């Protein structure tokens, strides 16, 4: 694997980030970190989507300019991703000058080659979706099914993209590449949507939507959000209609676009059509994750249950975001909806990270210090009964990641921790020491510590800070590639002193029990 290019959806900046946005960025960061353990060149793109009627309206309500609103909120997204240790390569904003310039060129090229044409149109526009809706997709009461709001009747002369021209090619691509849309069960939905697809509006009259990128050849029209937003995946790399950059040639096509299920249509129908029109290869995978609910309810401003990711870190006094990352990433199987609740969060991270994983490392190192003054002797190296399961887990985790099964991979790591805990329980090294079987006792401890190195490596994408603390105490190099992992990791000699043993994760105990994430 030479390179891995992955992207998130770019978030609308009409508000601050919430834990649904955070879920996606955490999943993508985990995938990125996993692939850094398999290849040397990972490019991770995220950013913000800053044009459109939604942002124009919110800015007007607040009495500020759209640009001021974008600057203020884009910074909130950047701050949140920093707090969550989202280690992206580039943060693109669709108001970046170089992005806007290339979007204009893309539009112009498609217009000149006849893929875009002008057309007078009357349709139902949903500001929440930032798109025209098909009347047959509305609820019985005539509302947008996602936003439960009545769409506006819009009559305008717009530019249209010939989506219908690419319909057959896209259906063929989806059928020939069953792993193009992940999870696979969503591919049928897309094929059904494709059946009655129509050409789509790609511009709006400036009289209605001022906050957009100008159409070069028509000063009455601005480019409408989706062609602008989707193009970020190539403009960020330095795509140019005439002379694409070396960076673009190196990273395109994307290995995966990570997005939410609500915007799958735009990514698996509109985006491939734009790319085909530009004569560019299609991304390898579109991974549509599910949605996060709060205490089993949809997150919404009107319900007052929107939670900001940083408020969770603050309320629980977390010194780093690992517990929250772990909880979110394992909250739902691939593509399914997940849920956040304060109680469940506490219970799960206490059980998995503190009691099972952290405690196992702490106990084992403490016994090594107690019985052997932290010294690993040559005779402690022996055949490790956990070796097969550990190396098998590495393979299973890799396979899960190749299918974007992030929660499933997390469960496999937990199961390896459980197996190591059971081994300690079964072999009872404290009893071996009591009986004077010191070599056997040392062998058990070193077997466990050898496996803890593999666990540190596997948990790293989810919990980079905890993994780094584990690796430090084990004198293990966390940069070891997954394919180079072995089961003999602990070096002979002094491994650790009592004062250097520190718990890698403290329980969110009763002290915090009355604290809960602040709803904004
Ligand atoms: O759709 N749970 O922006 P957006 C999980 N700008 N994911 C959620 C979520 C929730 N409760 N709420 C939102 C847009 N998301 C466009 C994207 S991409 C070229 C343009 C996810 O701010 C949502 O599914 O409404 C999407 O993937 C991302 O957050 C941004 O949503």
Short mmCIF file of C-alpha atoms and ligand atoms in Angstrom, two decimals:
data_model
loop_
_atom_site.label_atom_id
_atom_site.label_comp_id
_atom_site.label_asym_id
_atom_site.label_seq_id
_atom_site.Cartn_x
_atom_site.Cartn_y
_atom_site.Cartn_z
CA UNK A 1 0.00 0.00 0.00
CA UNK A 2 1.70 3.20 -1.17
CA UNK A 3 -0.68 5.92 -0.07
CA UNK A 4 -3.99 6.26 1.67
CA UNK A 5 -6.17 9.30 1.05
CA UNK A 6 -9.25 9.73 3.22
CA UNK A 7 -11.70 12.53 3.79
CA UNK A 8 -14.59 13.48 6.06
CA UNK A 9 -17.69 15.40 5.09
CA UNK A 10 -17.09 19.13 5.44
CA UNK A 11 -19.40 20.58 8.08
CA UNK A 12 -21.79 23.49 7.64
CA UNK A 13 -20.67 26.40 9.75
CA UNK A 14 -24.09 27.77 10.63
CA UNK A 15 -23.56 26.41 14.15
CA UNK A 16 -20.92 24.94 16.45
CA UNK A 17 -19.79 21.31 16.23
CA UNK A 18 -21.84 18.68 18.05
CA UNK A 19 -21.05 15.09 18.91
CA UNK A 20 -22.55 13.83 15.62
CA UNK A 21 -19.91 15.81 13.73
CA UNK A 22 -17.35 14.58 16.24
CA UNK A 23 -18.35 10.95 15.70
CA UNK A 24 -17.45 11.18 12.02
CA UNK A 25 -14.14 12.95 12.61
CA UNK A 26 -13.18 10.44 15.30
CA UNK A 27 -13.99 7.48 13.02
CA UNK A 28 -11.95 9.02 10.23
CA UNK A 29 -9.03 9.87 12.51
CA UNK A 30 -9.02 6.28 13.76
CA UNK A 31 -8.98 4.95 10.21
CA UNK A 32 -6.17 7.38 9.34
CA UNK A 33 -4.10 6.36 12.35
CA UNK A 34 -4.69 2.68 11.63
CA UNK A 35 -3.38 3.11 8.08
CA UNK A 36 -0.31 4.99 9.30
CA UNK A 37 0.46 1.65 10.95
CA UNK A 38 0.30 0.00 7.52
CA UNK A 39 1.63 2.55 5.05
CA UNK A 40 3.94 5.55 5.14
CA UNK A 41 1.85 8.08 3.31
CA UNK A 42 -1.58 8.87 4.74
CA UNK A 43 -3.38 12.07 3.72
CA UNK A 44 -6.37 13.00 5.88
CA UNK A 45 -8.59 15.87 4.75
CA UNK A 46 -11.33 17.59 6.70
CA UNK A 47 -12.81 21.07 6.69
CA UNK A 48 -15.88 23.27 6.58
CA UNK A 49 -18.64 23.95 4.04
CA UNK A 50 -19.26 27.66 4.15
CA UNK A 51 -21.59 28.75 1.35
CA UNK A 52 -25.33 28.58 0.85
CA UNK A 53 -28.64 29.92 1.99
CA UNK A 54 -28.43 28.34 5.45
CA UNK A 55 -25.30 30.28 6.34
CA UNK A 56 -26.59 33.44 4.66
CA UNK A 57 -29.79 33.27 6.76
CA UNK A 58 -28.06 32.49 10.08
CA UNK A 59 -25.62 35.38 9.58
CA UNK A 60 -28.50 37.75 8.79
CA UNK A 61 -30.34 36.63 11.94
CA UNK A 62 -27.23 37.35 14.01
CA UNK A 63 -26.65 40.69 12.30
CA UNK A 64 -23.17 39.77 11.09
CA UNK A 65 -21.73 39.09 7.64
CA UNK A 66 -21.63 35.50 6.35
CA UNK A 67 -17.83 35.67 6.32
CA UNK A 68 -17.77 36.72 9.99
CA UNK A 69 -20.07 33.82 10.87
CA UNK A 70 -17.86 31.41 8.90
CA UNK A 71 -14.65 32.63 10.53
CA UNK A 72 -16.14 32.38 14.01
CA UNK A 73 -17.58 28.91 13.56
CA UNK A 74 -14.78 27.39 11.44
CA UNK A 75 -12.50 28.19 14.37
CA UNK A 76 -14.86 26.34 16.74
CA UNK A 77 -14.59 23.26 14.55
CA UNK A 78 -10.80 23.51 14.48
CA UNK A 79 -10.69 23.92 18.28
CA UNK A 80 -12.94 20.92 18.82
CA UNK A 81 -10.83 18.70 16.54
CA UNK A 82 -7.70 19.79 18.38
CA UNK A 83 -9.29 18.85 21.70
CA UNK A 84 -10.21 15.44 20.26
CA UNK A 85 -6.71 14.84 18.85
CA UNK A 86 -8.02 14.72 15.29
CA UNK A 87 -4.72 14.67 13.45
CA UNK A 88 -5.72 15.84 9.97
CA UNK A 89 -3.27 16.70 7.20
CA UNK A 90 -5.28 19.60 5.83
CA UNK A 91 -8.32 21.63 6.89
CA UNK A 92 -10.06 23.09 3.84
CA UNK A 93 -12.59 25.91 3.96
CA UNK A 94 -14.77 26.37 0.89
CA UNK A 95 -14.21 30.13 1.24
CA UNK A 96 -10.47 29.57 0.58
CA UNK A 97 -9.50 31.56 -2.51
CA UNK A 98 -7.74 28.69 -4.29
CA UNK A 99 -10.76 26.42 -3.76
CA UNK A 100 -13.16 29.03 -5.14
CA UNK A 101 -10.99 29.62 -8.21
CA UNK A 102 -10.89 25.93 -9.12
CA UNK A 103 -14.62 25.45 -8.54
CA UNK A 104 -15.25 28.27 -11.02
CA UNK A 105 -12.99 26.55 -13.55
CA UNK A 106 -14.72 23.20 -13.01
CA UNK A 107 -18.12 24.82 -13.56
CA UNK A 108 -16.85 26.62 -16.64
CA UNK A 109 -15.38 23.44 -18.11
CA UNK A 110 -18.61 21.48 -17.60
CA UNK A 111 -20.61 24.36 -19.11
CA UNK A 112 -18.36 24.55 -22.16
CA UNK A 113 -18.49 20.81 -22.76
CA UNK A 114 -22.30 20.81 -22.56
CA UNK A 115 -22.73 18.94 -19.25
CA UNK A 116 -24.22 22.08 -17.70
CA UNK A 117 -27.09 23.98 -19.34
CA UNK A 118 -29.46 26.82 -18.37
CA UNK A 119 -33.06 26.00 -17.62
CA UNK A 120 -36.09 27.66 -16.08
CA UNK A 121 -37.32 25.68 -13.14
CA UNK A 122 -39.90 25.53 -10.40
CA UNK A 123 -39.17 23.24 -7.48
CA UNK A 124 -39.39 22.59 -3.75
CA UNK A 125 -36.24 23.68 -1.95
CA UNK A 126 -35.25 22.47 1.52
CA UNK A 127 -32.73 24.78 3.18
CA UNK A 128 -31.81 22.09 5.72
CA UNK A 129 -30.73 19.73 2.91
CA UNK A 130 -29.58 22.61 0.68
CA UNK A 131 -31.24 20.89 -2.27
CA UNK A 132 -34.43 20.60 -4.28
CA UNK A 133 -36.68 17.74 -3.19
CA UNK A 134 -38.70 15.38 -5.31
CA UNK A 135 -42.43 15.81 -4.34
CA UNK A 136 -42.75 12.04 -4.02
CA UNK A 137 -40.10 11.98 -1.25
CA UNK A 138 -42.03 14.35 1.04
CA UNK A 139 -43.98 13.17 4.11
CA UNK A 140 -47.78 12.93 3.93
CA UNK A 141 -47.94 16.48 5.29
CA UNK A 142 -45.66 17.74 2.54
CA UNK A 143 -42.57 18.08 4.79
CA UNK A 144 -38.91 17.24 4.14
CA UNK A 145 -38.52 13.75 5.69
CA UNK A 146 -35.12 14.65 7.25
CA UNK A 147 -35.81 18.14 8.58
CA UNK A 148 -39.61 17.95 9.03
CA UNK A 149 -39.94 21.42 7.55
CA UNK A 150 -42.06 22.59 4.65
CA UNK A 151 -39.82 23.19 1.62
CA UNK A 152 -40.00 26.58 -0.13
CA UNK A 153 -41.45 26.83 -3.63
CA UNK A 154 -38.62 28.27 -5.72
CA UNK A 155 -39.07 29.47 -9.29
CA UNK A 156 -35.81 30.43 -10.91
CA UNK A 157 -33.70 30.22 -13.97
CA UNK A 158 -30.76 28.01 -12.92
CA UNK A 159 -27.92 26.10 -14.45
CA UNK A 160 -28.53 22.36 -14.52
CA UNK A 161 -26.10 19.46 -14.63
CA UNK A 162 -26.93 16.53 -16.92
CA UNK A 163 -27.03 13.89 -14.21
CA UNK A 164 -29.24 11.65 -16.35
CA UNK A 165 -26.41 11.29 -18.87
CA UNK A 166 -24.32 9.46 -16.26
CA UNK A 167 -27.08 7.35 -14.69
CA UNK A 168 -26.25 4.09 -16.48
CA UNK A 169 -22.50 4.42 -15.92
CA UNK A 170 -23.04 4.93 -12.19
CA UNK A 171 -25.44 2.00 -11.86
CA UNK A 172 -22.88 -0.16 -13.69
CA UNK A 173 -20.08 1.03 -11.41
CA UNK A 174 -22.05 0.28 -8.25
CA UNK A 175 -23.00 -3.17 -9.51
CA UNK A 176 -19.47 -4.03 -10.60
CA UNK A 177 -17.90 -2.72 -7.36
CA UNK A 178 -19.87 -4.16 -4.46
CA UNK A 179 -17.48 -2.49 -2.00
CA UNK A 180 -17.93 0.98 -3.52
CA UNK A 181 -20.74 1.79 -1.09
CA UNK A 182 -20.11 0.68 2.50
CA UNK A 183 -22.06 -0.85 4.14
CA UNK A 184 -23.24 -2.89 1.18
CA UNK A 185 -26.89 -2.83 2.29
CA UNK A 186 -27.05 0.85 1.36
CA UNK A 187 -26.16 0.17 -2.29
CA UNK A 188 -29.71 -0.93 -3.09
CA UNK A 189 -31.13 2.31 -1.73
CA UNK A 190 -28.82 4.20 -4.05
CA UNK A 191 -29.75 2.08 -7.07
CA UNK A 192 -33.44 2.76 -6.30
CA UNK A 193 -32.79 6.50 -6.08
CA UNK A 194 -30.94 6.34 -9.37
CA UNK A 195 -33.95 4.82 -11.12
CA UNK A 196 -35.88 8.10 -11.18
CA UNK A 197 -33.02 10.54 -11.05
CA UNK A 198 -33.34 13.87 -12.87
CA UNK A 199 -30.89 16.56 -13.92
CA UNK A 200 -29.93 18.70 -10.93
CA UNK A 201 -29.71 22.41 -10.30
CA UNK A 202 -26.10 23.52 -9.79
CA UNK A 203 -26.58 27.26 -9.44
CA UNK A 204 -28.98 29.70 -7.78
CA UNK A 205 -30.02 33.21 -8.79
CA UNK A 206 -27.99 35.78 -6.87
CA UNK A 207 -31.23 37.58 -6.08
CA UNK A 208 -31.97 34.63 -3.73
CA UNK A 209 -28.56 33.23 -2.82
CA UNK A 210 -25.84 35.82 -2.62
CA UNK A 211 -23.45 33.83 -0.45
CA UNK A 212 -21.88 31.55 -3.02
CA UNK A 213 -19.13 31.33 -5.61
CA UNK A 214 -19.82 33.42 -8.72
CA UNK A 215 -20.41 31.70 -12.04
CA UNK A 216 -17.57 33.12 -14.16
CA UNK A 217 -19.61 33.67 -17.31
CA UNK A 218 -22.85 34.86 -15.67
CA UNK A 219 -22.90 37.56 -13.03
CA UNK A 220 -26.49 36.82 -12.04
CA UNK A 221 -25.84 33.30 -10.80
CA UNK A 222 -23.86 31.77 -7.95
CA UNK A 223 -22.66 28.20 -7.86
CA UNK A 224 -24.89 26.11 -5.68
CA UNK A 225 -23.51 24.30 -2.65
CA UNK A 226 -23.07 20.68 -3.72
CA UNK A 227 -20.80 21.16 -6.72
CA UNK A 228 -18.81 23.61 -4.58
CA UNK A 229 -18.73 21.35 -1.51
CA UNK A 230 -18.00 18.02 -3.21
CA UNK A 231 -15.16 19.53 -5.23
CA UNK A 232 -13.26 20.14 -1.99
CA UNK A 233 -12.00 16.56 -2.18
CA UNK A 234 -9.97 17.41 -5.29
CA UNK A 235 -9.31 21.14 -4.92
CA UNK A 236 -7.63 20.46 -1.55
CA UNK A 237 -5.06 18.33 -3.36
CA UNK A 238 -4.37 20.98 -5.98
CA UNK A 239 -6.59 19.73 -8.79
CA UNK A 240 -6.77 22.06 -11.75
CA UNK A 241 -8.83 21.54 -14.91
CA UNK A 242 -5.75 22.28 -17.03
CA UNK A 243 -2.77 21.32 -14.97
CA UNK A 244 -3.42 19.08 -11.93
CA UNK A 245 -0.67 19.24 -9.30
CA UNK A 246 1.75 16.42 -8.49
CA UNK A 247 0.01 16.14 -5.13
CA UNK A 248 -3.29 15.51 -6.87
CA UNK A 249 -1.78 12.86 -9.14
CA UNK A 250 -0.26 11.17 -6.12
CA UNK A 251 -3.34 10.98 -3.89
CA UNK A 252 -6.37 10.86 -6.19
CA UNK A 253 -8.55 8.75 -6.27
CA UNK A 254 -9.53 8.88 -2.63
CA UNK A 255 -9.37 5.59 -0.81
CA UNK A 256 -12.46 6.52 1.18
CA UNK A 257 -14.89 9.37 1.74
CA UNK A 258 -16.31 9.02 5.25
CA UNK A 259 -19.77 10.62 5.43
CA UNK A 260 -23.12 10.30 7.20
CA UNK A 261 -25.96 8.25 5.76
CA UNK A 262 -28.02 11.41 5.08
CA UNK A 263 -25.61 12.62 2.40
CA UNK A 264 -24.97 9.31 0.68
CA UNK A 265 -26.99 10.32 -2.39
CA UNK A 266 -24.75 13.32 -3.01
CA UNK A 267 -21.60 11.22 -2.66
CA UNK A 268 -22.62 8.11 -4.52
CA UNK A 269 -24.62 9.72 -7.34
CA UNK A 270 -23.80 13.44 -7.81
CA UNK A 271 -20.09 13.20 -7.01
CA UNK A 272 -19.37 10.20 -9.29
CA UNK A 273 -21.27 11.98 -12.08
CA UNK A 274 -19.20 15.17 -11.66
CA UNK A 275 -16.03 13.07 -11.67
CA UNK A 276 -17.05 11.14 -14.77
CA UNK A 277 -17.79 14.45 -16.50
CA UNK A 278 -14.30 15.65 -15.53
CA UNK A 279 -12.87 12.37 -16.77
CA UNK A 280 -11.43 11.54 -13.35
CA UNK A 281 -11.37 8.16 -11.59
CA UNK A 282 -13.98 7.50 -8.89
CA UNK A 283 -13.15 7.14 -5.18
CA UNK A 284 -12.59 3.57 -4.06
CA UNK A 285 -15.09 3.58 -1.20
CA UNK A 286 -17.88 5.73 0.17
CA UNK A 287 -18.39 4.80 3.80
CA UNK A 288 -21.75 5.99 5.14
CA UNK A 289 -21.84 5.89 8.93
CA UNK A 290 -25.05 5.97 10.95
CA UNK A 291 -26.33 8.78 13.15
CA UNK A 292 -25.72 9.46 16.82
CA UNK A 293 -28.74 9.96 19.01
CA UNK A 294 -28.72 11.37 22.56
CA UNK A 295 -30.39 9.16 25.15
CA UNK A 296 -32.09 7.47 22.17
CA UNK A 297 -33.57 10.77 20.83
CA UNK A 298 -32.62 12.62 17.68
CA UNK A 299 -30.28 15.51 18.48
CA UNK A 300 -31.96 18.81 17.70
CA UNK A 301 -31.90 22.44 18.74
CA UNK A 302 -35.65 22.38 19.37
CA UNK A 303 -35.30 19.45 21.81
CA UNK A 304 -32.40 21.27 23.48
CA UNK A 305 -30.33 18.10 23.59
CA UNK A 306 -27.41 19.08 21.35
CA UNK A 307 -24.12 18.14 23.03
CA UNK A 308 -20.79 19.67 22.14
CA UNK A 309 -17.85 17.26 22.18
CA UNK A 310 -15.69 19.56 24.31
CA UNK A 311 -18.41 19.77 26.97
CA UNK A 312 -18.11 16.00 27.46
CA UNK A 313 -14.35 16.30 28.01
CA UNK A 314 -14.88 19.20 30.42
CA UNK A 315 -17.74 17.66 32.42
CA UNK A 316 -15.83 14.48 33.05
CA UNK A 317 -12.57 16.32 33.71
CA UNK A 318 -10.82 14.23 31.10
CA UNK A 319 -7.15 15.07 30.67
CA UNK A 320 -7.22 13.69 27.14
CA UNK A 321 -9.98 12.67 24.72
CA UNK A 322 -9.21 8.93 24.53
CA UNK A 323 -12.19 7.69 26.54
CA UNK A 324 -14.61 9.76 24.49
CA UNK A 325 -12.95 8.66 21.23
CA UNK A 326 -13.14 5.03 22.27
CA UNK A 327 -16.76 5.30 23.36
CA UNK A 328 -17.92 7.07 20.20
CA UNK A 329 -15.98 4.79 17.86
CA UNK A 330 -17.44 1.65 19.39
CA UNK A 331 -20.98 3.01 19.77
CA UNK A 332 -22.43 1.33 16.68
CA UNK A 333 -21.64 -1.47 14.25
CA UNK A 334 -20.57 -0.37 10.76
CA UNK A 335 -23.16 1.96 9.21
CA UNK A 336 -25.72 1.64 12.03
CA UNK A 337 -26.97 4.37 14.36
CA UNK A 338 -25.29 4.81 17.74
CA UNK A 339 -26.29 6.50 20.96
CA UNK A 340 -24.60 8.69 23.55
CA UNK A 341 -25.63 8.62 27.18
CA UNK A 342 -23.58 9.86 30.16
CA UNK A 343 -24.26 6.72 32.20
CA UNK A 344 -23.38 4.34 29.41
CA UNK A 345 -20.24 6.34 28.64
CA UNK A 346 -19.03 6.06 32.24
CA UNK A 347 -19.90 2.40 32.51
CA UNK A 348 -18.27 1.36 29.26
CA UNK A 349 -14.99 3.24 29.58
CA UNK A 350 -14.64 2.25 33.23
CA UNK A 351 -15.13 -1.39 32.30
CA UNK A 352 -13.01 -1.53 29.14
CA UNK A 353 -10.28 1.04 29.61
CA UNK A 354 -9.82 1.19 33.39
CA UNK A 355 -10.83 -2.21 34.79
CA UNK A 356 -9.84 -4.49 31.93
CA UNK A 357 -6.99 -2.94 29.98
CA UNK A 358 -5.44 -0.39 32.34
CA UNK A 359 -5.68 -2.60 35.37
CA UNK A 360 -4.14 -5.58 33.58
CA UNK A 361 -1.05 -3.57 32.69
CA UNK A 362 -0.83 -2.04 36.15
CA UNK A 363 -1.19 -5.35 37.99
CA UNK A 364 1.31 -7.13 35.78
CA UNK A 365 3.98 -4.44 36.01
CA UNK A 366 3.42 -4.16 39.77
CA UNK A 367 4.00 -7.91 40.16
CA UNK A 368 7.15 -7.68 38.04
CA UNK A 369 8.43 -5.01 40.43
CA UNK A 370 7.26 -6.80 43.56
CA UNK A 371 8.75 -10.20 42.71
CA UNK A 372 11.68 -9.29 40.45
CA UNK A 373 12.43 -5.62 41.10
CA UNK A 374 11.18 -4.87 37.56
CA UNK A 375 13.84 -7.10 35.99
CA UNK A 376 13.09 -9.39 33.00
CA UNK A 377 15.39 -12.42 33.09
CA UNK A 378 16.40 -14.57 30.12
CA UNK A 379 14.54 -17.59 31.55
CA UNK A 380 11.25 -15.64 31.61
CA UNK A 381 11.12 -15.94 27.85
CA UNK A 382 9.00 -18.96 26.99
CA UNK A 383 6.39 -20.22 24.57
CA UNK A 384 3.47 -17.79 24.87
CA UNK A 385 0.01 -19.43 24.90
CA UNK A 386 -1.52 -16.05 23.97
CA UNK A 387 0.69 -15.60 20.89
CA UNK A 388 -1.61 -17.24 18.35
CA UNK A 389 -4.69 -15.34 19.49
CA UNK A 390 -2.75 -12.06 19.54
CA UNK A 391 -1.38 -12.38 16.02
CA UNK A 392 -4.78 -13.64 14.84
CA UNK A 393 -6.36 -10.52 16.36
CA UNK A 394 -3.98 -8.29 14.40
CA UNK A 395 -5.19 -9.90 11.18
CA UNK A 396 -8.85 -9.70 12.16
CA UNK A 397 -8.48 -6.05 13.12
CA UNK A 398 -6.86 -5.31 9.75
CA UNK A 399 -9.70 -7.05 7.94
CA UNK A 400 -12.28 -5.09 9.91
CA UNK A 401 -10.58 -1.83 9.03
CA UNK A 402 -10.55 -2.78 5.36
CA UNK A 403 -14.35 -3.04 5.68
CA UNK A 404 -14.62 0.12 7.85
CA UNK A 405 -15.85 -1.96 10.79
CA UNK A 406 -14.34 0.26 13.44
CA UNK A 407 -16.54 -0.79 16.37
CA UNK A 408 -16.13 -4.45 15.41
CA UNK A 409 -12.34 -4.08 15.38
CA UNK A 410 -12.56 -2.43 18.82
CA UNK A 411 -14.45 -5.44 20.17
CA UNK A 412 -11.73 -7.78 18.90
CA UNK A 413 -9.13 -5.79 20.83
CA UNK A 414 -11.32 -6.02 23.94
CA UNK A 415 -11.56 -9.75 23.44
CA UNK A 416 -7.76 -10.02 23.34
CA UNK A 417 -7.57 -8.04 26.60
CA UNK A 418 -10.16 -10.41 28.09
CA UNK A 419 -8.12 -13.43 26.99
CA UNK A 420 -5.00 -11.98 28.64
CA UNK A 421 -6.95 -11.27 31.84
CA UNK A 422 -8.28 -14.82 31.86
CA UNK A 423 -4.75 -16.17 31.39
CA UNK A 424 -3.59 -14.22 34.46
CA UNK A 425 -6.59 -15.43 36.41
CA UNK A 426 -5.99 -19.07 35.36
CA UNK A 427 -2.23 -19.11 35.93
CA UNK A 428 -2.39 -16.99 39.14
CA UNK A 429 1.22 -15.67 39.11
CA UNK A 430 0.79 -14.50 42.76
CA UNK A 431 0.23 -18.14 43.78
CA UNK A 432 3.21 -19.28 41.70
CA UNK A 433 5.34 -16.73 43.57
CA UNK A 434 3.98 -17.91 46.91
CA UNK A 435 4.87 -21.48 45.96
CA UNK A 436 8.38 -20.36 45.03
CA UNK A 437 7.89 -21.14 41.31
CA UNK A 438 9.65 -17.92 40.37
CA UNK A 439 10.64 -18.78 36.78
CA UNK A 440 7.07 -19.80 35.95
CA UNK A 441 5.76 -16.68 37.60
CA UNK A 442 8.17 -14.51 35.57
CA UNK A 443 7.16 -16.35 32.39
CA UNK A 444 3.48 -15.59 32.93
CA UNK A 445 4.20 -11.91 33.57
CA UNK A 446 6.40 -11.54 30.52
CA UNK A 447 3.89 -13.40 28.35
CA UNK A 448 1.25 -10.90 29.38
CA UNK A 449 3.54 -7.89 28.89
CA UNK A 450 4.52 -9.13 25.42
CA UNK A 451 0.83 -9.21 24.50
CA UNK A 452 0.24 -5.81 26.12
CA UNK A 453 2.65 -4.38 23.51
CA UNK A 454 0.38 -5.71 20.76
CA UNK A 455 -2.65 -4.36 22.58
CA UNK A 456 -0.99 -0.92 22.85
CA UNK A 457 -0.38 -0.98 19.13
CA UNK A 458 -3.94 -2.04 18.27
CA UNK A 459 -5.60 0.43 20.65
CA UNK A 460 -3.40 3.32 19.46
CA UNK A 461 -5.78 4.59 16.73
CA UNK A 462 -8.65 4.79 19.23
CA UNK A 463 -6.69 5.93 22.29
CA UNK A 464 -3.39 7.49 21.17
CA UNK A 465 -2.56 8.94 24.61
CA UNK A 466 -3.27 5.77 26.56
CA UNK A 467 -1.36 3.72 23.99
CA UNK A 468 1.61 6.02 24.30
CA UNK A 469 1.59 5.74 28.13
CA UNK A 470 1.37 1.97 27.82
CA UNK A 471 4.20 1.82 25.30
CA UNK A 472 6.41 3.98 27.49
CA UNK A 473 6.01 1.66 30.48
CA UNK A 474 6.65 -1.35 28.26
CA UNK A 475 9.65 0.23 26.44
CA UNK A 476 7.81 -0.64 23.25
CA UNK A 477 8.15 1.30 19.99
CA UNK A 478 4.65 2.42 19.04
CA UNK A 479 5.85 3.20 15.51
CA UNK A 480 6.16 -0.51 14.77
CA UNK A 481 4.08 -1.30 11.67
CA UNK A 482 1.28 -3.81 12.19
CA UNK A 483 2.89 -6.28 9.80
CA UNK A 484 6.11 -6.18 11.82
CA UNK A 485 4.43 -6.93 15.13
CA UNK A 486 5.77 -10.00 16.87
CA UNK A 487 4.97 -11.68 20.13
CA UNK A 488 8.46 -11.33 21.61
CA UNK A 489 8.53 -7.63 22.49
CA UNK A 490 9.85 -7.24 26.03
CA UNK A 491 13.62 -6.89 26.28
CA UNK A 492 15.66 -8.67 28.93
CA UNK A 493 17.01 -6.48 31.72
CA UNK A 494 15.42 -3.87 33.95
CA UNK A 495 12.03 -2.93 32.49
CA UNK A 496 10.57 -0.58 35.06
CA UNK A 497 10.85 0.81 38.60
CA UNK A 498 7.98 1.19 41.03
CA UNK A 499 7.82 4.97 40.69
CA UNK A 500 7.47 4.73 36.91
CA UNK A 501 4.35 2.58 37.03
CA UNK A 502 1.32 4.76 36.52
CA UNK A 503 -2.30 3.89 35.74
CA UNK A 504 -2.97 4.56 32.06
CA UNK A 505 -6.63 5.34 32.64
CA UNK A 506 -8.35 6.36 35.86
CA UNK A 507 -11.95 5.30 36.43
CA UNK A 508 -14.58 7.98 35.97
CA UNK A 509 -15.56 7.27 39.54
CA UNK A 510 -18.26 8.48 41.88
CA UNK A 511 -16.55 11.82 42.24
CA UNK A 512 -17.83 12.57 38.77
CA UNK A 513 -21.04 10.59 39.02
CA UNK A 514 -23.25 13.67 39.30
CA UNK A 515 -21.61 15.32 36.32
CA UNK A 516 -23.12 14.94 32.94
CA UNK A 517 -22.34 16.36 29.53
CA UNK A 518 -23.67 19.86 29.16
CA UNK A 519 -26.42 20.26 26.62
CA UNK A 520 -25.93 23.42 24.60
O1 LIG B 1 -24.08 17.66 5.30
N1 LIG B 1 -24.76 11.75 13.94
O2 LIG B 1 -22.86 19.19 6.54
P1 LIG B 1 -23.47 18.91 8.00
C1 LIG B 1 -23.77 11.40 13.09
N2 LIG B 1 -21.89 20.29 4.41
N3 LIG B 1 -23.36 12.19 12.07
C2 LIG B 1 -23.96 13.37 11.92
C3 LIG B 1 -24.99 13.80 12.77
C4 LIG B 1 -25.39 12.93 13.84
N4 LIG B 1 -26.34 13.24 14.69
N5 LIG B 1 -25.37 15.03 12.35
C5 LIG B 1 -24.61 15.34 11.27
C6 LIG B 1 -23.28 18.57 5.39
N6 LIG B 1 -23.77 14.33 11.01
C7 LIG B 1 -22.53 19.06 4.16
C8 LIG B 1 -21.54 17.99 3.73
S1 LIG B 1 -19.59 17.07 2.17
C9 LIG B 1 -18.95 17.47 0.69
C10 LIG B 1 -20.75 18.32 2.50
C11 LIG B 1 -22.79 14.23 9.91
O3 LIG B 1 -22.78 19.88 8.88
C12 LIG B 1 -23.47 14.31 8.55
O4 LIG B 1 -24.01 13.05 8.22
O5 LIG B 1 -24.95 18.91 7.97
C13 LIG B 1 -22.33 14.72 7.66
O6 LIG B 1 -21.59 13.61 7.22
C14 LIG B 1 -21.47 15.60 8.59
O7 LIG B 1 -21.92 15.34 9.93
C15 LIG B 1 -21.64 17.08 8.30
O8 LIG B 1 -23.00 17.43 8.35
#
